[in-house]
Amino acid sequence: MKICKSCVLPVNFPHITFASDGACNLCRSYKGSSEAGRLKKEYKDKFELLLKKIASKGAYDILVCYSGGKDSTYVLSVFKEMYGLKILAFTFDNGFIPERTFINIRNAIERLDVDHIFFKPRFNLLKKIFREAVKGFLYPMKAMERASLICTSCIGLVKYTALKLAIEKEIPFVGFGWSPGQAPVTSSILKINPRMVKSMEDVIKRPIVEVAGKEMEGYFLNERHYSKPDKFPIYIHPLAFLKYDEKAILNKVKKLGWIEPRGLDLNSTNCYLNSFANAAHKRRYGFHPYVFEIAALVREGCMSREEGLRRIRNTGDRKTIEMVKRRLAI
Amino acid sequence: MDDIKKVLKKFIIDNYLLGSQDVRLSDDDSFLEQGIIDSIGVIELTNFIQDRFNIKINVTDIIPENFDTLNNLERYITKKLKR
Ligand SMILES: [Zn+2]
């Protein structure tokens, strides 16, 4: 299969075009790293200014969506140690968190001395959603370009349960550990109008309610939340404006007692479901669901092309995939 | 008038449909419903419009009535430019 000579996007990725020199259109239009550096500084300053302006009136400054993976563990340390924020860390348990990740979470939140809550929705409902997602259900086609549909469903639930929690607890910021390939720097500080949020929520909520039933509505926002537009938080993606260096991130999180769990694929450090979701996506659409993100990391110099290729060629752990299938009864 | 729409369409196709020549994006297609633009995309689109048309967009203006289709966006930008 033809792959871009600069990044890792394959010729069968939706809408991609190649020039005669073998570079894809995204690489050809990439503006270079000096522009990226300028923007990073601009957004970092912007966030620091915002922090001064928006002091929390409640117990917390920021709700951190904390998966227990290396990036979000690192982000937790950034908010605590670099910015000195009052943190509530939030972990969504999708039923596929490795045992080692639970230990990693406990180690990090104790060493960083932050409050933390787990939320585990009923597994039967999640099972229905994941089983349908793998068949390629209901979301706009566009969604499958950036992630597997299982991931899209799961992250959608994480995002809206976190948003609800932030509104209810009046927490002004919500932090995520997206890599710069998942969230570009220009969107690292995100304030979205609640009415726009509602339209976006609908795109995820409608299909989920359709496959798992009306009970799922309770996991999303309701009129009570939408009646408080001034309580909607600002989303912060700090890895987009800080230096993203995987080695440095691993060094830091190891000091917090973090050890990489076994049985995972190369693109996740906290979720057993990922290998299965990736394999299903690749089978259905012909390309790896992480390829867009990895291509961006390679383009921006955060990852070597060789490493990028290794990650998209990795097929994950066979035993883990079998375990996931059993648990989902597929 | 047509220029605004052309500029917007080019930005959206270049950035969210990867510059594809063969996409059909009609003036009333909903960006949100089709999943063309998510929360991250909306902010990028807002930044682009502010720079390109030299207007200031308030968060309160970023609502589906103004931002969900090419026609809505064109109407909104035209109104802002007249002020
Ligand atoms: Zn490329």
CSV table of C-alpha atoms and ligand atoms in Angstrom, one decimal:
chain,number,residue,atom,x,y,z
A,1,MET,CA,0.0,0.0,0.0
A,2,LYS,CA,1.3,3.5,-0.9
A,3,ILE,CA,2.1,5.6,2.1
A,4,CYS,CA,3.1,9.3,2.2
A,5,LYS,CA,6.8,9.6,2.1
A,6,SER,CA,6.9,12.2,4.8
A,7,CYS,CA,4.2,11.2,7.3
A,8,VAL,CA,2.4,7.9,7.5
A,9,LEU,CA,-1.0,8.5,5.8
A,10,PRO,CA,-1.9,5.7,3.4
A,11,VAL,CA,-3.4,6.3,-0.1
A,12,ASN,CA,-6.8,4.7,1.0
A,13,PHE,CA,-7.3,7.4,3.8
A,14,PRO,CA,-10.5,9.3,3.0
A,15,HIS,CA,-9.9,12.4,0.7
A,16,ILE,CA,-6.2,12.1,0.7
A,17,THR,CA,-4.2,13.0,-2.5
A,18,PHE,CA,-0.6,12.5,-3.3
A,19,ALA,CA,1.8,14.7,-5.4
A,20,SER,CA,4.2,13.1,-7.9
A,21,ASP,CA,7.0,13.4,-5.3
A,22,GLY,CA,5.1,11.0,-3.0
A,23,ALA,CA,4.0,13.5,-0.3
A,24,CYS,CA,0.4,13.8,0.8
A,25,ASN,CA,-1.6,17.0,0.6
A,26,LEU,CA,-1.4,17.6,4.4
A,27,CYS,CA,2.4,17.4,4.4
A,28,ARG,CA,2.5,19.7,1.4
A,29,SER,CA,0.4,22.3,3.1
A,30,TYR,CA,2.1,22.0,6.5
A,31,LYS,CA,3.4,25.4,7.6
A,32,GLY,CA,6.5,24.2,9.5
A,33,SER,CA,7.5,24.1,13.1
A,34,SER,CA,8.4,27.7,13.7
A,35,GLU,CA,4.8,28.8,13.2
A,36,ALA,CA,3.8,25.9,15.5
A,37,GLY,CA,6.2,27.2,18.1
A,38,ARG,CA,4.9,30.7,18.0
A,39,LEU,CA,1.3,29.5,18.4
A,40,LYS,CA,2.3,27.2,21.3
A,41,LYS,CA,3.7,30.2,23.2
A,42,GLU,CA,0.6,32.3,22.4
A,43,TYR,CA,-1.8,29.7,23.7
A,44,LYS,CA,0.3,28.9,26.8
A,45,ASP,CA,0.3,32.6,27.7
A,46,LYS,CA,-3.4,32.8,27.0
A,47,PHE,CA,-4.1,29.9,29.4
A,48,GLU,CA,-1.9,31.5,32.1
A,49,LEU,CA,-3.8,34.8,31.8
A,50,LEU,CA,-7.1,32.9,32.0
A,51,LEU,CA,-6.1,31.2,35.2
A,52,LYS,CA,-5.5,34.6,36.8
A,53,LYS,CA,-8.8,35.9,35.7
A,54,ILE,CA,-11.0,32.9,36.5
A,55,ALA,CA,-10.5,31.9,40.0
A,56,SER,CA,-12.7,29.1,41.2
A,57,LYS,CA,-15.3,30.0,43.7
A,58,GLY,CA,-15.8,26.3,44.6
A,59,ALA,CA,-13.6,23.6,45.8
A,60,TYR,CA,-11.9,22.9,42.5
A,61,ASP,CA,-10.2,24.9,39.7
A,62,ILE,CA,-10.1,22.0,37.2
A,63,LEU,CA,-11.7,18.7,36.5
A,64,VAL,CA,-9.1,16.5,34.9
A,65,CYS,CA,-10.3,13.6,32.7
A,66,TYR,CA,-7.9,11.0,33.9
A,67,SER,CA,-7.7,7.8,32.0
A,68,GLY,CA,-4.7,6.5,33.9
A,69,GLY,CA,-2.6,6.4,30.6
A,70,LYS,CA,0.8,8.1,30.4
A,71,ASP,CA,-0.4,11.3,28.8
A,72,SER,CA,-3.2,12.1,31.2
A,73,THR,CA,-1.0,11.1,34.2
A,74,TYR,CA,1.5,13.6,32.9
A,75,VAL,CA,-1.2,16.3,32.4
A,76,LEU,CA,-2.3,15.7,36.0
A,77,SER,CA,1.2,16.5,37.2
A,78,VAL,CA,1.4,19.6,35.0
A,79,PHE,CA,-1.8,21.1,36.4
A,80,LYS,CA,-0.7,20.2,39.9
A,81,GLU,CA,3.0,21.0,39.9
A,82,MET,CA,3.4,23.6,37.2
A,83,TYR,CA,0.2,25.5,37.8
A,84,GLY,CA,-0.7,24.7,41.4
A,85,LEU,CA,-4.4,24.1,40.7
A,86,LYS,CA,-7.0,22.6,42.9
A,87,ILE,CA,-7.8,19.4,41.0
A,88,LEU,CA,-10.6,16.9,40.9
A,89,ALA,CA,-9.4,13.9,38.8
A,90,PHE,CA,-12.1,11.9,37.1
A,91,THR,CA,-11.7,8.4,35.7
A,92,PHE,CA,-14.4,6.8,33.5
A,93,ASP,CA,-14.3,3.0,33.9
A,94,ASN,CA,-15.4,1.4,30.6
A,95,GLY,CA,-14.9,-2.1,32.0
A,96,PHE,CA,-11.6,-2.6,30.2
A,97,ILE,CA,-9.1,-0.9,32.5
A,98,PRO,CA,-6.1,-3.2,33.2
A,99,GLU,CA,-5.5,-4.0,36.9
A,100,ARG,CA,-2.1,-2.3,36.6
A,101,THR,CA,-3.8,0.9,35.5
A,102,PHE,CA,-5.8,0.9,38.8
A,103,ILE,CA,-2.5,0.8,40.7
A,104,ASN,CA,-1.0,3.5,38.4
A,105,ILE,CA,-4.0,5.7,39.2
A,106,ARG,CA,-3.8,5.2,42.9
A,107,ASN,CA,0.0,5.9,42.9
A,108,ALA,CA,-0.3,9.1,40.8
A,109,ILE,CA,-3.2,10.6,42.7
A,110,GLU,CA,-1.7,9.8,46.1
A,111,ARG,CA,1.8,11.1,45.1
A,112,LEU,CA,0.3,14.3,43.5
A,113,ASP,CA,-2.1,14.6,46.4
A,114,VAL,CA,-5.3,15.3,44.4
A,115,ASP,CA,-8.9,14.3,44.9
A,116,HIS,CA,-10.2,11.6,42.5
A,117,ILE,CA,-13.4,9.9,41.6
A,118,PHE,CA,-14.2,6.8,39.5
A,119,PHE,CA,-17.4,6.5,37.5
A,120,LYS,CA,-18.4,3.1,36.1
A,121,PRO,CA,-21.6,3.0,34.1
A,122,ARG,CA,-23.5,-0.2,34.0
A,123,PHE,CA,-21.5,-2.7,31.9
A,124,ASN,CA,-24.6,-4.1,30.2
A,125,LEU,CA,-25.3,-0.7,28.6
A,126,LEU,CA,-21.7,-0.2,27.6
A,127,LYS,CA,-21.6,-3.7,26.1
A,128,LYS,CA,-24.6,-2.9,23.9
A,129,ILE,CA,-23.0,0.3,22.6
A,130,PHE,CA,-19.6,-1.3,21.9
A,131,ARG,CA,-21.1,-4.3,20.2
A,132,GLU,CA,-23.0,-2.0,17.8
A,133,ALA,CA,-20.1,0.5,17.4
A,134,VAL,CA,-17.9,-2.3,16.0
A,135,LYS,CA,-20.5,-2.9,13.3
A,136,GLY,CA,-20.0,0.7,12.2
A,137,PHE,CA,-23.3,2.1,13.4
A,138,LEU,CA,-25.0,5.4,13.0
A,139,TYR,CA,-22.4,8.1,13.6
A,140,PRO,CA,-21.6,10.5,10.7
A,141,MET,CA,-19.1,8.8,8.4
A,142,LYS,CA,-16.6,11.5,9.1
A,143,ALA,CA,-16.2,10.2,12.7
A,144,MET,CA,-14.3,7.1,11.6
A,145,GLU,CA,-11.4,9.1,10.1
A,146,ARG,CA,-9.9,10.1,13.4
A,147,ALA,CA,-10.8,7.2,15.8
A,148,SER,CA,-12.5,3.8,15.9
A,149,LEU,CA,-16.2,4.0,16.5
A,150,ILE,CA,-15.7,2.2,19.8
A,151,CYS,CA,-13.4,5.0,20.9
A,152,THR,CA,-15.7,7.7,19.6
A,153,SER,CA,-18.6,6.2,21.7
A,154,CYS,CA,-16.5,5.8,24.8
A,155,ILE,CA,-14.9,9.2,24.6
A,156,GLY,CA,-18.3,10.8,23.9
A,157,LEU,CA,-19.5,9.3,27.1
A,158,VAL,CA,-16.4,10.5,29.0
A,159,LYS,CA,-16.7,14.0,27.6
A,160,TYR,CA,-20.4,14.5,28.5
A,161,THR,CA,-20.3,12.8,31.9
A,162,ALA,CA,-17.3,15.1,32.7
A,163,LEU,CA,-19.1,18.1,31.4
A,164,LYS,CA,-22.1,17.4,33.5
A,165,LEU,CA,-19.9,17.0,36.6
A,166,ALA,CA,-18.1,20.2,36.0
A,167,ILE,CA,-21.3,22.1,35.6
A,168,GLU,CA,-22.9,20.6,38.7
A,169,LYS,CA,-19.8,21.2,40.8
A,170,GLU,CA,-19.2,24.6,39.2
A,171,ILE,CA,-15.6,23.8,38.1
A,172,PRO,CA,-14.4,26.4,35.6
A,173,PHE,CA,-11.9,24.3,33.7
A,174,VAL,CA,-11.9,20.7,32.3
A,175,GLY,CA,-8.5,19.3,31.3
A,176,PHE,CA,-7.7,16.6,28.9
A,177,GLY,CA,-4.5,14.7,27.9
A,178,TRP,CA,-5.0,14.8,24.1
A,179,SER,CA,-1.8,14.6,22.2
A,180,PRO,CA,-1.0,17.4,19.8
A,181,GLY,CA,-2.0,14.9,17.0
A,182,GLN,CA,-5.5,14.7,18.5
A,183,ALA,CA,-6.0,18.3,19.3
A,184,PRO,CA,-4.2,21.1,17.5
A,185,VAL,CA,-2.8,24.0,19.4
A,186,THR,CA,-5.4,26.5,18.1
A,187,SER,CA,-8.0,24.5,19.9
A,188,SER,CA,-6.0,23.9,23.1
A,189,ILE,CA,-8.3,26.4,24.9
A,190,LEU,CA,-11.9,25.7,24.1
A,191,LYS,CA,-14.8,27.7,25.1
A,192,ILE,CA,-17.9,26.5,23.3
A,193,ASN,CA,-21.3,28.1,23.4
A,194,PRO,CA,-23.8,25.7,25.2
A,195,ARG,CA,-26.2,25.8,22.3
A,196,MET,CA,-23.4,24.6,20.0
A,197,VAL,CA,-22.5,21.9,22.7
A,198,LYS,CA,-26.1,20.7,22.5
A,199,SER,CA,-26.0,20.2,18.8
A,200,MET,CA,-22.7,18.4,19.1
A,201,GLU,CA,-23.9,16.3,22.0
A,202,ASP,CA,-26.9,15.2,19.9
A,203,VAL,CA,-24.6,13.7,17.2
A,204,ILE,CA,-23.3,11.3,19.8
A,205,LYS,CA,-26.3,10.9,22.1
A,206,ARG,CA,-28.9,10.1,19.4
A,207,PRO,CA,-27.2,6.9,18.1
A,208,ILE,CA,-26.2,5.8,21.6
A,209,VAL,CA,-29.8,6.1,22.9
A,210,GLU,CA,-31.0,4.3,19.8
A,211,VAL,CA,-28.8,1.2,20.4
A,212,ALA,CA,-28.8,1.1,24.2
A,213,GLY,CA,-32.1,2.5,25.1
A,214,LYS,CA,-33.7,5.6,26.8
A,215,GLU,CA,-31.8,4.8,30.0
A,216,MET,CA,-28.7,6.3,28.3
A,217,GLU,CA,-30.3,9.8,28.3
A,218,GLY,CA,-29.3,10.1,32.0
A,219,TYR,CA,-25.7,10.0,31.1
A,220,PHE,CA,-25.9,13.1,29.1
A,221,LEU,CA,-26.8,16.7,29.9
A,222,ASN,CA,-30.4,17.8,30.5
A,223,GLU,CA,-32.3,21.0,30.6
A,224,ARG,CA,-31.0,21.8,34.1
A,225,HIS,CA,-27.5,21.9,32.8
A,226,TYR,CA,-28.4,23.9,29.7
A,227,SER,CA,-30.2,26.4,31.8
A,228,LYS,CA,-26.9,27.4,33.4
A,229,PRO,CA,-24.8,28.6,30.4
A,230,ASP,CA,-22.5,30.6,32.6
A,231,LYS,CA,-21.4,27.4,34.4
A,232,PHE,CA,-20.1,25.8,31.2
A,233,PRO,CA,-16.4,25.1,31.7
A,234,ILE,CA,-13.5,25.9,29.4
A,235,TYR,CA,-11.7,22.9,27.9
A,236,ILE,CA,-7.9,22.9,28.2
A,237,HIS,CA,-5.6,20.6,26.2
A,238,PRO,CA,-2.2,21.4,27.6
A,239,LEU,CA,-0.2,18.9,25.6
A,240,ALA,CA,-1.0,21.0,22.5
A,241,PHE,CA,0.8,24.1,23.9
A,242,LEU,CA,3.6,22.4,25.9
A,243,LYS,CA,6.5,20.4,24.6
A,244,TYR,CA,5.2,16.9,23.6
A,245,ASP,CA,8.1,14.5,24.2
A,246,GLU,CA,7.1,11.0,24.9
A,247,LYS,CA,10.4,10.0,26.5
A,248,ALA,CA,10.2,12.9,29.0
A,249,ILE,CA,6.5,12.1,29.7
A,250,LEU,CA,7.4,8.5,30.5
A,251,ASN,CA,10.3,9.6,32.7
A,252,LYS,CA,8.0,11.9,34.6
A,253,VAL,CA,5.2,9.4,35.1
A,254,LYS,CA,7.5,6.6,36.2
A,255,LYS,CA,8.5,8.9,39.1
A,256,LEU,CA,4.8,8.9,40.0
A,257,GLY,CA,4.8,5.1,40.3
A,258,TRP,CA,3.4,4.5,36.8
A,259,ILE,CA,4.3,1.2,35.1
A,260,GLU,CA,3.2,0.3,31.6
A,261,PRO,CA,0.5,-2.4,31.8
A,262,ARG,CA,0.9,-5.6,29.7
A,263,GLY,CA,-1.3,-6.9,27.0
A,264,LEU,CA,-1.9,-3.5,25.3
A,265,ASP,CA,-1.3,-2.3,21.8
A,266,LEU,CA,1.3,0.4,21.0
A,267,ASN,CA,-1.3,3.2,20.9
A,268,SER,CA,-2.9,2.8,24.3
A,269,THR,CA,-1.4,2.7,27.8
A,270,ASN,CA,-4.6,2.2,29.7
A,271,CYS,CA,-7.4,0.3,27.7
A,272,TYR,CA,-7.8,-3.3,26.7
A,273,LEU,CA,-10.6,-2.5,24.3
A,274,ASN,CA,-8.2,-0.6,22.1
A,275,SER,CA,-6.5,-3.5,20.3
A,276,PHE,CA,-9.9,-5.0,19.4
A,277,ALA,CA,-11.3,-1.7,18.3
A,278,ASN,CA,-8.3,-1.0,16.1
A,279,ALA,CA,-8.4,-4.4,14.5
A,280,ALA,CA,-12.1,-4.1,13.7
A,281,HIS,CA,-11.6,-0.6,12.3
A,282,LYS,CA,-8.8,-1.7,10.1
A,283,ARG,CA,-10.8,-4.6,8.8
A,284,ARG,CA,-13.8,-2.5,8.0
A,285,TYR,CA,-12.2,0.7,6.6
A,286,GLY,CA,-8.7,-0.5,5.5
A,287,PHE,CA,-6.6,1.9,7.5
A,288,HIS,CA,-5.6,2.2,11.2
A,289,PRO,CA,-7.8,4.5,13.3
A,290,TYR,CA,-4.7,6.2,14.8
A,291,VAL,CA,-3.1,6.9,11.5
A,292,PHE,CA,-4.3,10.5,11.3
A,293,GLU,CA,-3.1,11.4,14.8
A,294,ILE,CA,0.3,9.6,14.3
A,295,ALA,CA,0.7,11.3,10.9
A,296,ALA,CA,0.3,14.7,12.6
A,297,LEU,CA,2.8,13.8,15.4
A,298,VAL,CA,5.3,12.7,12.7
A,299,ARG,CA,4.7,15.9,10.7
A,300,GLU,CA,5.3,18.0,13.7
A,301,GLY,CA,8.5,16.2,14.7
A,302,CYS,CA,7.1,14.7,17.9
A,303,MET,CA,7.6,11.2,16.6
A,304,SER,CA,9.9,9.6,14.0
A,305,ARG,CA,8.3,8.2,10.9
A,306,GLU,CA,9.8,4.8,11.7
A,307,GLU,CA,8.1,4.8,15.1
A,308,GLY,CA,4.9,5.9,13.5
A,309,LEU,CA,4.9,3.1,11.0
A,310,ARG,CA,5.7,0.6,13.8
A,311,ARG,CA,2.6,1.8,15.7
A,312,ILE,CA,0.2,1.5,12.8
A,313,ARG,CA,1.5,-1.9,11.8
A,314,ASN,CA,1.2,-3.3,15.3
A,315,THR,CA,-1.7,-5.6,15.5
A,316,GLY,CA,-2.1,-5.6,19.3
A,317,ASP,CA,-2.2,-8.6,21.7
A,318,ARG,CA,-4.1,-11.6,20.4
A,319,LYS,CA,-5.0,-12.8,23.9
A,320,THR,CA,-6.3,-9.4,24.9
A,321,ILE,CA,-8.5,-9.3,21.8
A,322,GLU,CA,-9.9,-12.7,22.6
A,323,MET,CA,-10.7,-11.6,26.1
A,324,VAL,CA,-12.5,-8.5,24.8
A,325,LYS,CA,-14.5,-10.6,22.4
A,326,ARG,CA,-15.6,-12.9,25.2
A,327,ARG,CA,-16.6,-10.0,27.4
A,328,LEU,CA,-18.6,-8.4,24.7
A,329,ALA,CA,-20.0,-11.8,23.6
A,330,ILE,CA,-18.9,-11.3,20.0
B,1,MET,CA,-21.2,37.7,-1.6
B,2,ASP,CA,-20.1,34.6,-3.4
B,3,ASP,CA,-16.6,35.2,-2.3
B,4,ILE,CA,-17.3,34.7,1.4
B,5,LYS,CA,-18.8,31.4,0.7
B,6,LYS,CA,-16.0,30.4,-1.7
B,7,VAL,CA,-13.4,31.2,0.9
B,8,LEU,CA,-15.2,29.3,3.7
B,9,LYS,CA,-15.9,26.3,1.5
B,10,LYS,CA,-12.2,26.2,0.5
B,11,PHE,CA,-11.2,26.3,4.2
B,12,ILE,CA,-13.6,23.6,5.2
B,13,ILE,CA,-12.7,21.3,2.3
B,14,ASP,CA,-8.9,21.9,2.8
B,15,ASN,CA,-9.0,21.3,6.6
B,16,TYR,CA,-11.8,18.9,7.2
B,17,LEU,CA,-12.2,17.1,4.0
B,18,LEU,CA,-8.5,17.1,3.3
B,19,GLY,CA,-8.7,19.2,0.2
B,20,SER,CA,-10.6,16.6,-1.7
B,21,GLN,CA,-11.8,17.6,-5.1
B,22,ASP,CA,-14.7,15.1,-5.2
B,23,VAL,CA,-16.6,16.0,-2.1
B,24,ARG,CA,-20.1,17.4,-2.4
B,25,LEU,CA,-20.6,20.1,0.2
B,26,SER,CA,-23.7,21.9,-0.5
B,27,ASP,CA,-24.6,25.3,0.9
B,28,ASP,CA,-27.2,23.9,3.3
B,29,ASP,CA,-25.4,20.8,4.5
B,30,SER,CA,-25.1,20.8,8.3
B,31,PHE,CA,-21.5,20.6,9.4
B,32,LEU,CA,-22.5,19.2,12.8
B,33,GLU,CA,-24.9,16.6,11.7
B,34,GLN,CA,-22.5,15.3,9.1
B,35,GLY,CA,-19.7,15.3,11.6
B,36,ILE,CA,-17.6,17.5,9.4
B,37,ILE,CA,-16.9,19.8,12.3
B,38,ASP,CA,-16.6,18.9,16.0
B,39,SER,CA,-15.8,21.1,18.9
B,40,ILE,CA,-12.2,21.5,17.9
B,41,GLY,CA,-13.1,22.2,14.3
B,42,VAL,CA,-15.5,25.0,15.4
B,43,ILE,CA,-12.8,26.9,17.2
B,44,GLU,CA,-10.4,26.5,14.3
B,45,LEU,CA,-13.1,27.8,11.9
B,46,THR,CA,-13.8,30.7,14.3
B,47,ASN,CA,-10.1,31.7,14.4
B,48,PHE,CA,-9.9,31.5,10.6
B,49,ILE,CA,-12.9,33.7,10.1
B,50,GLN,CA,-11.7,36.3,12.6
B,51,ASP,CA,-8.3,36.5,10.8
B,52,ARG,CA,-9.5,36.3,7.3
B,53,PHE,CA,-12.4,38.8,7.5
B,54,ASN,CA,-11.0,40.8,10.3
B,55,ILE,CA,-14.0,40.6,12.6
B,56,LYS,CA,-14.3,39.8,16.3
B,57,ILE,CA,-16.6,36.8,17.1
B,58,ASN,CA,-18.1,36.4,20.5
B,59,VAL,CA,-18.6,33.0,22.0
B,60,THR,CA,-22.3,33.9,22.3
B,61,ASP,CA,-22.4,34.1,18.5
B,62,ILE,CA,-21.1,30.6,17.9
B,63,ILE,CA,-24.4,28.9,17.7
B,64,PRO,CA,-25.9,26.6,15.1
B,65,GLU,CA,-28.0,29.3,13.5
B,66,ASN,CA,-24.8,31.1,12.6
B,67,PHE,CA,-22.3,28.3,12.3
B,68,ASP,CA,-23.9,25.2,11.0
B,69,THR,CA,-24.0,25.6,7.2
B,70,LEU,CA,-22.2,27.6,4.6
B,71,ASN,CA,-25.3,29.7,4.0
B,72,ASN,CA,-25.7,30.5,7.7
B,73,LEU,CA,-22.0,31.4,8.0
B,74,GLU,CA,-22.2,33.7,5.0
B,75,ARG,CA,-25.2,35.5,6.4
B,76,TYR,CA,-23.6,35.9,9.8
B,77,ILE,CA,-20.3,37.2,8.4
B,78,THR,CA,-22.1,39.6,6.0
B,79,LYS,CA,-24.0,41.0,8.9
B,80,LYS,CA,-20.9,41.5,11.0
B,81,LEU,CA,-19.0,43.2,8.1
B,82,LYS,CA,-21.8,45.7,7.7
B,83,ARG,CA,-21.5,46.9,11.3
C,1,ZN,ZN,2.0,13.2,4.6
